[in-house]
Amino acid sequence: MHDIPMTGLVLSGGGARAAYQVGVLKALAEMRREALGPQAARNNPFGVIVGTSAGALNGTALACHADDFDGAVQHLVEVWHQIRAEQVYRSDVLGVAGSGARWMTMMSVGWALARVRPHSLLDNRPLHQLLRKLVPMERLAPNLAKRHLHALAVTASCYTTGEHVSFYQSARPIAPWVRSQRLAQPTQLGHEHLLASSAIPFIFPATAISHGGAPAWFGDGAMRQSAPLSPAIHLGAKRLLIIGAGRLYEPQGRRSSDTSYPGMAQIAGHALSSIFLDALANDIERMERINRTLSLMAPENRKYSPLQSIEALVIAPSQRLDDLAGQHVEALPRPMRMLLRAVGVGQGQTQGAALASYLLFEAPYTQALIQLGEQDARAQRERVQDFFGWPVHNPIAASTLPGDFECEGAAGAHSPS
């Protein structure tokens, strides 16, 4: 057990894009070992972890191994470095025909005429087995009890009530909070919360969870998530490391684009990007405005304000993940390629590639994301060291560190200390 700083880790959603977060964490873990040494680097640097959608899977995996942060990151790297779509959803002919074809039929002939109404485009039952391997939930309570972690939150959206819910488990009692259309619920977290949080709308099926004493249906936590940073702050975080899974801001200047009518895949990808990216970008801007406002107030007046200044470090992709996905569509199993082509996704195309970027759970793409995450994290080395208060890199000490866990084809990304 060690004294955990109240640093919060916020991991956003984005399906297969969450491999980028693992790259960032990998680089951070390596930079931390270089600065602090291998023994100190085992300690968990995050007192509060909050995850949404696929970010909830990564965050909960870290929390369940909070007694060995380096080992937890290594395990995540190994899983994402060799992941296959068949580990997340049925991608064989029968699986795709059983769900995707019925969905396409319903879209073409109408809900009322369809004989079988599918719950989702894809069958994600294989994900249940992957979660048992990646996220041993039985380790969460002992890690909280031993103070390796203060709190973990997983967010999901309730189809039954229309509310956005932050399910959380903590080392000590924390009063739940209620805001407009969003609330918190203390609970014993389980795999069902992860399945619900990562259930991308229309693509993966909803999950039933007890809510308010009755069962309710939940889907992806990025839906109706107006304040992604709020749960970490409510759970006590004083500063935040925020790792996105998509570009939060586009560079200046217009991108050349096809002026033809948008296909179904392009529209679906645009809708998913608005769900996964816009709320996080808006909340970061809101936090920055609050920080600027508080900095203009006199110290004696600031203590009466209900607002608090939050130090934050944001790491997000420096490249468009849509374009990167377009280069790797052919890595998908043939039935999935055929399904995506039917809605307008093709190899090397940018139009519609956004949709593929969320479903491309294949090693060539996830390895590229891990490498990008490492590069982006290391590009901010000085800011990372300043944020966490790490000493300057000592090349002599670093050369004696054992057990580097570089994976072929993957580069590092930074993770807090």
Short mmCIF file of C-alpha atoms in Angstrom, two decimals:
data_model
loop_
_atom_site.label_atom_id
_atom_site.label_comp_id
_atom_site.label_asym_id
_atom_site.label_seq_id
_atom_site.Cartn_x
_atom_site.Cartn_y
_atom_site.Cartn_z
CA MET A 1 0.00 0.00 0.00
CA HIS A 2 1.26 3.50 -0.81
CA ASP A 3 0.05 7.07 -0.70
CA ILE A 4 -1.94 7.47 -3.92
CA PRO A 5 -2.13 11.02 -5.28
CA MET A 6 -5.64 12.16 -6.16
CA THR A 7 -4.86 12.15 -9.86
CA GLY A 8 -7.76 11.06 -12.03
CA LEU A 9 -7.48 9.09 -15.25
CA VAL A 10 -10.28 9.73 -17.75
CA LEU A 11 -10.53 7.29 -20.66
CA SER A 12 -13.05 8.11 -23.36
CA GLY A 13 -14.86 5.68 -25.63
CA GLY A 14 -14.46 4.67 -29.23
CA GLY A 15 -14.56 0.92 -29.84
CA ALA A 16 -11.34 -0.33 -31.43
CA ARG A 17 -9.92 3.20 -31.20
CA ALA A 18 -9.29 2.54 -27.49
CA ALA A 19 -6.06 0.79 -28.52
CA TYR A 20 -4.63 4.31 -28.81
CA GLN A 21 -5.09 4.75 -25.05
CA VAL A 22 -3.01 1.64 -24.44
CA GLY A 23 -0.19 3.14 -26.47
CA VAL A 24 -0.30 6.30 -24.37
CA LEU A 25 -0.31 4.28 -21.15
CA LYS A 26 2.60 2.17 -22.40
CA ALA A 27 4.78 5.22 -23.05
CA LEU A 28 3.80 6.78 -19.74
CA ALA A 29 4.68 3.61 -17.88
CA GLU A 30 8.09 3.49 -19.56
CA MET A 31 8.83 7.16 -18.90
CA ARG A 32 7.79 6.67 -15.30
CA ARG A 33 10.11 3.71 -14.82
CA GLU A 34 12.95 5.74 -16.30
CA ALA A 35 12.26 8.56 -13.85
CA LEU A 36 11.39 6.63 -10.67
CA GLY A 37 12.89 3.19 -11.06
CA PRO A 38 11.14 -0.17 -11.52
CA GLN A 39 9.97 -0.70 -7.94
CA ALA A 40 8.27 2.68 -7.49
CA ALA A 41 6.74 2.36 -10.96
CA ARG A 42 4.70 -0.67 -9.83
CA ASN A 43 2.56 1.60 -7.66
CA ASN A 44 -0.69 2.83 -9.15
CA PRO A 45 -0.40 6.55 -10.03
CA PHE A 46 -4.17 7.10 -10.32
CA GLY A 47 -6.38 7.45 -7.28
CA VAL A 48 -9.49 7.75 -9.46
CA ILE A 49 -10.17 6.00 -12.75
CA VAL A 50 -13.19 6.80 -14.93
CA GLY A 51 -13.92 4.97 -18.17
CA THR A 52 -16.53 5.24 -20.88
CA SER A 53 -17.35 2.62 -23.51
CA ALA A 54 -14.15 0.80 -24.57
CA GLY A 55 -12.28 3.18 -22.26
CA ALA A 56 -14.21 1.56 -19.40
CA LEU A 57 -12.67 -1.80 -20.33
CA ASN A 58 -9.14 -0.37 -20.26
CA GLY A 59 -9.77 1.60 -17.06
CA THR A 60 -11.31 -1.31 -15.20
CA ALA A 61 -8.46 -3.60 -16.25
CA LEU A 62 -6.04 -1.07 -14.70
CA ALA A 63 -8.13 -0.85 -11.53
CA CYS A 64 -8.29 -4.63 -11.13
CA HIS A 65 -4.48 -4.73 -11.29
CA ALA A 66 -3.91 -1.53 -9.32
CA ASP A 67 -1.40 -3.34 -7.11
CA ASP A 68 0.93 -3.66 -10.12
CA PHE A 69 0.52 -0.77 -12.55
CA ASP A 70 3.40 -1.78 -14.81
CA GLY A 71 2.05 -5.32 -15.07
CA ALA A 72 -1.45 -4.03 -15.80
CA VAL A 73 -0.23 -1.88 -18.68
CA GLN A 74 1.86 -4.74 -20.06
CA HIS A 75 -1.19 -7.01 -19.99
CA LEU A 76 -3.28 -4.42 -21.86
CA VAL A 77 -0.56 -4.03 -24.48
CA GLU A 78 -0.37 -7.79 -25.02
CA VAL A 79 -4.15 -8.14 -25.44
CA TRP A 80 -4.59 -5.18 -27.80
CA HIS A 81 -1.43 -5.99 -29.75
CA GLN A 82 -2.85 -9.33 -30.93
CA ILE A 83 -6.59 -8.75 -30.77
CA ARG A 84 -8.94 -10.13 -33.42
CA ALA A 85 -12.48 -9.11 -34.29
CA GLU A 86 -13.73 -12.62 -33.47
CA GLN A 87 -12.76 -11.99 -29.83
CA VAL A 88 -15.20 -9.07 -29.66
CA TYR A 89 -18.11 -10.02 -31.93
CA ARG A 90 -19.23 -12.85 -34.21
CA SER A 91 -17.40 -12.16 -37.47
CA ASP A 92 -17.89 -15.53 -39.16
CA VAL A 93 -20.38 -16.10 -41.98
CA LEU A 94 -23.10 -17.52 -39.72
CA GLY A 95 -22.62 -14.83 -37.08
CA VAL A 96 -22.75 -11.94 -39.54
CA ALA A 97 -25.63 -13.50 -41.46
CA GLY A 98 -27.50 -14.15 -38.24
CA SER A 99 -27.42 -10.55 -37.04
CA GLY A 100 -26.14 -8.22 -39.75
CA ALA A 101 -28.19 -9.66 -42.59
CA ARG A 102 -31.38 -9.60 -40.52
CA TRP A 103 -30.63 -6.00 -39.57
CA MET A 104 -30.11 -5.02 -43.21
CA THR A 105 -33.32 -6.80 -44.15
CA MET A 106 -35.25 -4.93 -41.49
CA MET A 107 -33.77 -1.64 -42.72
CA SER A 108 -34.87 -2.42 -46.28
CA VAL A 109 -38.35 -3.91 -45.75
CA GLY A 110 -39.26 -2.06 -42.59
CA TRP A 111 -39.64 -2.88 -38.89
CA ALA A 112 -43.28 -3.92 -39.19
CA LEU A 113 -42.65 -6.42 -42.00
CA ALA A 114 -39.50 -8.01 -40.64
CA ARG A 115 -40.16 -11.49 -39.24
CA VAL A 116 -37.21 -11.41 -36.84
CA ARG A 117 -36.21 -8.16 -35.21
CA PRO A 118 -32.51 -8.23 -34.33
CA HIS A 119 -31.29 -6.50 -31.18
CA SER A 120 -28.17 -5.19 -32.89
CA LEU A 121 -26.07 -5.22 -36.03
CA LEU A 122 -23.45 -7.51 -34.45
CA ASP A 123 -23.43 -10.27 -31.83
CA ASN A 124 -20.88 -9.38 -29.12
CA ARG A 125 -21.10 -12.57 -27.06
CA PRO A 126 -17.39 -13.33 -27.69
CA LEU A 127 -16.58 -10.17 -25.72
CA HIS A 128 -17.86 -11.90 -22.56
CA GLN A 129 -14.98 -14.37 -22.76
CA LEU A 130 -12.41 -11.65 -23.47
CA LEU A 131 -13.55 -9.70 -20.42
CA ARG A 132 -13.00 -12.71 -18.18
CA LYS A 133 -9.40 -12.81 -19.41
CA LEU A 134 -8.74 -9.06 -19.41
CA VAL A 135 -10.70 -7.86 -16.38
CA PRO A 136 -10.70 -10.06 -13.23
CA MET A 137 -13.42 -8.19 -11.33
CA GLU A 138 -12.81 -10.22 -8.16
CA ARG A 139 -9.57 -8.26 -7.68
CA LEU A 140 -11.25 -4.84 -7.61
CA ALA A 141 -12.64 -4.92 -4.04
CA PRO A 142 -9.33 -6.09 -2.47
CA ASN A 143 -7.41 -3.38 -4.33
CA LEU A 144 -9.84 -0.76 -3.03
CA ALA A 145 -9.66 -2.17 0.50
CA LYS A 146 -5.84 -2.06 0.43
CA ARG A 147 -5.94 1.53 -0.84
CA HIS A 148 -4.25 0.80 -4.14
CA LEU A 149 -7.12 2.82 -5.60
CA HIS A 150 -9.67 5.30 -4.26
CA ALA A 151 -12.50 4.87 -6.76
CA LEU A 152 -13.49 3.47 -10.15
CA ALA A 153 -16.44 4.67 -12.25
CA VAL A 154 -17.99 3.18 -15.38
CA THR A 155 -20.53 5.26 -17.27
CA ALA A 156 -23.53 3.99 -19.23
CA SER A 157 -26.70 5.39 -20.76
CA CYS A 158 -30.09 4.08 -19.70
CA TYR A 159 -32.50 3.41 -22.56
CA THR A 160 -35.27 2.72 -20.03
CA THR A 161 -35.19 6.04 -18.15
CA GLY A 162 -33.22 8.29 -20.52
CA GLU A 163 -30.65 9.04 -17.81
CA HIS A 164 -26.88 8.95 -18.02
CA VAL A 165 -25.54 6.94 -15.07
CA SER A 166 -22.07 6.76 -13.52
CA PHE A 167 -21.78 3.45 -11.69
CA TYR A 168 -18.95 3.63 -9.17
CA GLN A 169 -17.20 1.59 -6.51
CA SER A 170 -14.97 3.26 -3.93
CA ALA A 171 -12.67 2.52 -1.01
CA ARG A 172 -14.74 4.70 1.33
CA PRO A 173 -18.36 5.90 1.05
CA ILE A 174 -18.81 8.74 -1.44
CA ALA A 175 -22.18 10.46 -1.64
CA PRO A 176 -23.82 10.00 -5.05
CA TRP A 177 -24.55 13.12 -7.10
CA VAL A 178 -27.52 14.07 -9.23
CA ARG A 179 -27.53 16.54 -12.12
CA SER A 180 -29.91 17.17 -14.99
CA GLN A 181 -30.42 13.84 -16.79
CA ARG A 182 -27.30 12.36 -15.19
CA LEU A 183 -26.69 10.76 -11.86
CA ALA A 184 -24.32 8.47 -9.97
CA GLN A 185 -25.03 5.08 -8.44
CA PRO A 186 -22.69 3.32 -5.99
CA THR A 187 -22.59 -0.39 -6.70
CA GLN A 188 -20.43 -3.47 -6.91
CA LEU A 189 -19.15 -3.26 -10.45
CA GLY A 190 -19.25 -6.32 -12.69
CA HIS A 191 -18.73 -7.33 -16.28
CA GLU A 192 -22.32 -6.39 -17.05
CA HIS A 193 -21.44 -2.73 -16.46
CA LEU A 194 -18.59 -2.99 -18.96
CA LEU A 195 -20.80 -4.68 -21.54
CA ALA A 196 -23.39 -1.95 -21.12
CA SER A 197 -20.89 0.90 -21.25
CA SER A 198 -19.31 -0.45 -24.45
CA ALA A 199 -22.57 -1.28 -26.27
CA ILE A 200 -22.20 1.08 -29.25
CA PRO A 201 -25.75 2.08 -30.27
CA PHE A 202 -27.32 -0.10 -33.00
CA ILE A 203 -24.07 -2.07 -33.38
CA PHE A 204 -23.98 -3.99 -30.05
CA PRO A 205 -26.96 -5.10 -27.93
CA ALA A 206 -28.07 -3.33 -24.75
CA THR A 207 -27.40 -4.91 -21.34
CA ALA A 208 -29.78 -5.24 -18.41
CA ILE A 209 -28.54 -3.79 -15.09
CA SER A 210 -30.34 -3.20 -11.81
CA HIS A 211 -31.10 0.50 -11.49
CA GLY A 212 -33.24 2.05 -8.80
CA GLY A 213 -34.26 -1.38 -7.53
CA ALA A 214 -35.52 -2.58 -10.90
CA PRO A 215 -33.87 -3.95 -14.06
CA ALA A 216 -33.21 -1.42 -16.82
CA TRP A 217 -31.57 -1.55 -20.24
CA PHE A 218 -28.29 0.26 -20.76
CA GLY A 219 -26.14 1.14 -23.76
CA ASP A 220 -22.93 2.96 -24.57
CA GLY A 221 -21.80 5.42 -21.92
CA ALA A 222 -20.83 8.06 -24.47
CA MET A 223 -24.49 8.68 -25.32
CA ARG A 224 -25.97 11.69 -23.52
CA GLN A 225 -22.65 12.17 -21.71
CA SER A 226 -22.69 15.93 -21.40
CA ALA A 227 -19.91 16.16 -18.78
CA PRO A 228 -17.33 13.35 -19.20
CA LEU A 229 -14.92 14.90 -16.66
CA SER A 230 -17.53 15.29 -13.93
CA PRO A 231 -17.42 11.77 -12.40
CA ALA A 232 -13.66 11.94 -11.77
CA ILE A 233 -14.02 15.30 -10.02
CA HIS A 234 -16.99 14.13 -7.93
CA LEU A 235 -14.96 11.10 -6.86
CA GLY A 236 -12.23 13.37 -5.51
CA ALA A 237 -9.70 13.85 -8.32
CA LYS A 238 -7.75 17.10 -8.02
CA ARG A 239 -6.04 16.87 -11.40
CA LEU A 240 -6.81 14.87 -14.53
CA LEU A 241 -5.00 12.96 -17.22
CA ILE A 242 -7.45 12.77 -20.13
CA ILE A 243 -6.77 10.33 -22.95
CA GLY A 244 -9.03 10.70 -25.96
CA ALA A 245 -9.68 8.19 -28.71
CA GLY A 246 -10.04 10.62 -31.59
CA ARG A 247 -8.91 14.06 -32.70
CA LEU A 248 -10.57 16.60 -30.42
CA TYR A 249 -9.79 19.55 -32.68
CA GLU A 250 -9.32 19.66 -36.43
CA PRO A 251 -6.41 21.69 -37.84
CA GLN A 252 -7.14 25.00 -39.53
CA GLY A 253 -8.02 24.90 -43.20
CA ARG A 254 -10.56 22.94 -45.19
CA ARG A 255 -9.92 19.31 -46.00
CA SER A 256 -10.55 18.24 -49.56
CA SER A 257 -13.68 16.11 -49.54
CA ASP A 258 -15.94 14.22 -51.87
CA THR A 259 -19.03 16.26 -52.73
CA SER A 260 -21.12 13.21 -53.63
CA TYR A 261 -24.13 12.25 -51.52
CA PRO A 262 -23.00 10.67 -48.23
CA GLY A 263 -23.48 6.92 -47.88
CA MET A 264 -24.88 5.08 -44.88
CA ALA A 265 -21.41 4.33 -43.51
CA GLN A 266 -20.34 7.96 -43.74
CA ILE A 267 -23.47 9.14 -41.93
CA ALA A 268 -23.13 6.41 -39.28
CA GLY A 269 -19.45 7.28 -38.73
CA HIS A 270 -20.32 10.97 -38.39
CA ALA A 271 -23.00 10.13 -35.82
CA LEU A 272 -20.61 7.96 -33.80
CA SER A 273 -17.93 10.66 -33.87
CA SER A 274 -20.41 13.17 -32.49
CA ILE A 275 -21.26 10.74 -29.69
CA PHE A 276 -17.69 9.85 -28.76
CA LEU A 277 -15.76 13.09 -29.41
CA ASP A 278 -17.92 16.21 -29.13
CA ALA A 279 -18.91 15.96 -25.46
CA LEU A 280 -15.30 15.43 -24.33
CA ALA A 281 -13.99 18.37 -26.39
CA ASN A 282 -16.77 20.62 -25.06
CA ASP A 283 -16.16 19.59 -21.44
CA ILE A 284 -12.43 20.25 -21.75
CA GLU A 285 -13.19 23.73 -23.11
CA ARG A 286 -15.60 24.30 -20.22
CA MET A 287 -12.92 23.27 -17.71
CA GLU A 288 -10.40 25.63 -19.30
CA ARG A 289 -12.87 28.54 -19.13
CA ILE A 290 -13.52 27.85 -15.44
CA ASN A 291 -9.79 27.71 -14.75
CA ARG A 292 -9.26 31.05 -16.51
CA THR A 293 -12.15 32.63 -14.60
CA LEU A 294 -10.84 31.43 -11.24
CA SER A 295 -7.35 32.69 -12.06
CA LEU A 296 -8.77 36.21 -12.35
CA MET A 297 -10.40 36.09 -8.91
CA ALA A 298 -8.66 37.26 -5.76
CA PRO A 299 -7.60 34.36 -3.50
CA GLU A 300 -9.89 35.53 -0.69
CA ASN A 301 -12.88 35.46 -3.07
CA ARG A 302 -11.99 32.18 -4.71
CA LYS A 303 -12.60 30.20 -1.52
CA TYR A 304 -16.28 31.19 -1.61
CA SER A 305 -16.77 29.96 -5.17
CA PRO A 306 -18.41 26.54 -5.69
CA LEU A 307 -16.05 26.06 -8.63
CA GLN A 308 -12.57 24.58 -8.37
CA SER A 309 -9.55 24.85 -10.60
CA ILE A 310 -8.53 21.52 -12.15
CA GLU A 311 -5.07 20.93 -13.55
CA ALA A 312 -5.33 18.70 -16.60
CA LEU A 313 -3.14 17.07 -19.20
CA VAL A 314 -4.88 16.04 -22.42
CA ILE A 315 -3.40 13.52 -24.84
CA ALA A 316 -5.35 12.80 -28.01
CA PRO A 317 -4.48 11.45 -31.46
CA SER A 318 -2.40 13.74 -33.65
CA GLN A 319 -3.73 11.98 -36.75
CA ARG A 320 -7.22 11.26 -38.03
CA LEU A 321 -8.05 7.71 -37.00
CA ASP A 322 -10.61 7.50 -39.82
CA ASP A 323 -7.80 7.77 -42.36
CA LEU A 324 -5.73 5.20 -40.47
CA ALA A 325 -8.65 2.78 -40.40
CA GLY A 326 -9.15 3.14 -44.14
CA GLN A 327 -5.68 1.64 -44.63
CA HIS A 328 -6.55 -1.50 -42.64
CA VAL A 329 -10.12 -2.42 -43.61
CA GLU A 330 -8.85 -5.48 -45.48
CA ALA A 331 -7.62 -6.91 -42.15
CA LEU A 332 -11.23 -7.61 -41.18
CA PRO A 333 -12.69 -11.09 -41.78
CA ARG A 334 -14.33 -11.39 -45.20
CA PRO A 335 -17.95 -11.53 -43.89
CA MET A 336 -17.39 -8.24 -42.05
CA ARG A 337 -15.79 -6.63 -45.11
CA MET A 338 -18.80 -7.63 -47.17
CA LEU A 339 -21.20 -6.25 -44.57
CA LEU A 340 -19.34 -2.93 -44.38
CA ARG A 341 -19.03 -2.67 -48.15
CA ALA A 342 -22.81 -3.01 -48.35
CA VAL A 343 -23.11 0.26 -46.42
CA GLY A 344 -20.27 2.07 -48.20
CA VAL A 345 -16.96 1.17 -46.54
CA GLY A 346 -14.08 0.18 -48.81
CA GLN A 347 -10.33 -0.45 -48.61
CA GLY A 348 -8.33 2.79 -48.67
CA GLN A 349 -11.43 5.01 -48.75
CA THR A 350 -11.88 7.89 -46.34
CA GLN A 351 -15.63 8.15 -46.89
CA GLY A 352 -17.18 5.68 -44.45
CA ALA A 353 -13.86 4.78 -42.82
CA ALA A 354 -15.01 6.43 -39.58
CA LEU A 355 -17.49 3.60 -39.06
CA ALA A 356 -14.77 1.01 -39.66
CA SER A 357 -12.47 2.75 -37.18
CA TYR A 358 -14.79 1.71 -34.32
CA LEU A 359 -15.14 -1.93 -35.42
CA LEU A 360 -11.60 -2.73 -36.62
CA PHE A 361 -10.56 -4.97 -33.74
CA GLU A 362 -7.69 -6.40 -35.80
CA ALA A 363 -3.99 -6.40 -34.91
CA PRO A 364 -2.63 -4.37 -37.88
CA TYR A 365 -4.92 -1.46 -36.97
CA THR A 366 -4.61 -1.70 -33.18
CA GLN A 367 -0.81 -1.97 -33.43
CA ALA A 368 -0.77 1.21 -35.51
CA LEU A 369 -2.93 2.91 -32.87
CA ILE A 370 -0.63 1.75 -30.06
CA GLN A 371 2.36 3.13 -31.93
CA LEU A 372 0.61 6.47 -32.52
CA GLY A 373 -0.34 6.68 -28.84
CA GLU A 374 3.27 6.11 -27.83
CA GLN A 375 4.52 8.76 -30.24
CA ASP A 376 1.96 11.35 -29.13
CA ALA A 377 2.74 10.73 -25.46
CA ARG A 378 6.49 11.00 -25.91
CA ALA A 379 6.03 14.19 -27.91
CA GLN A 380 4.72 15.72 -24.66
CA ARG A 381 7.48 14.30 -22.45
CA GLU A 382 8.29 17.64 -20.77
CA ARG A 383 4.64 18.38 -20.04
CA VAL A 384 4.15 14.86 -18.71
CA GLN A 385 7.16 15.14 -16.39
CA ASP A 386 5.99 18.53 -15.14
CA PHE A 387 2.41 17.32 -14.64
CA PHE A 388 3.46 14.35 -12.53
CA GLY A 389 6.48 15.98 -10.92
CA TRP A 390 8.88 13.32 -12.15
CA PRO A 391 12.63 13.96 -11.96
CA VAL A 392 14.50 14.50 -15.21
CA HIS A 393 15.35 11.29 -17.05
CA ASN A 394 18.53 9.62 -15.74
CA PRO A 395 20.10 7.64 -18.62
CA ILE A 396 22.42 5.69 -16.27
CA ALA A 397 19.59 4.53 -14.01
CA ALA A 398 17.35 3.81 -16.99
CA SER A 399 19.95 1.56 -18.58
CA THR A 400 19.78 -0.73 -15.55
CA LEU A 401 15.99 -1.15 -15.63
CA PRO A 402 14.99 -4.79 -16.24
CA GLY A 403 12.02 -6.21 -18.04
CA ASP A 404 11.22 -3.85 -20.91
CA PHE A 405 8.00 -5.02 -22.52
CA GLU A 406 8.28 -3.58 -26.02
CA CYS A 407 6.02 -5.36 -28.48
CA GLU A 408 7.13 -5.75 -32.08
CA GLY A 409 5.41 -3.19 -34.27
CA ALA A 410 4.15 -1.13 -31.29
CA ALA A 411 5.64 2.00 -29.81
CA GLY A 412 5.23 3.65 -26.40
CA ALA A 413 2.72 6.14 -25.13
CA HIS A 414 2.70 7.99 -21.88
CA SER A 415 0.96 7.08 -18.66
CA PRO A 416 0.80 9.01 -15.39
CA SER A 417 2.74 8.40 -12.28
#
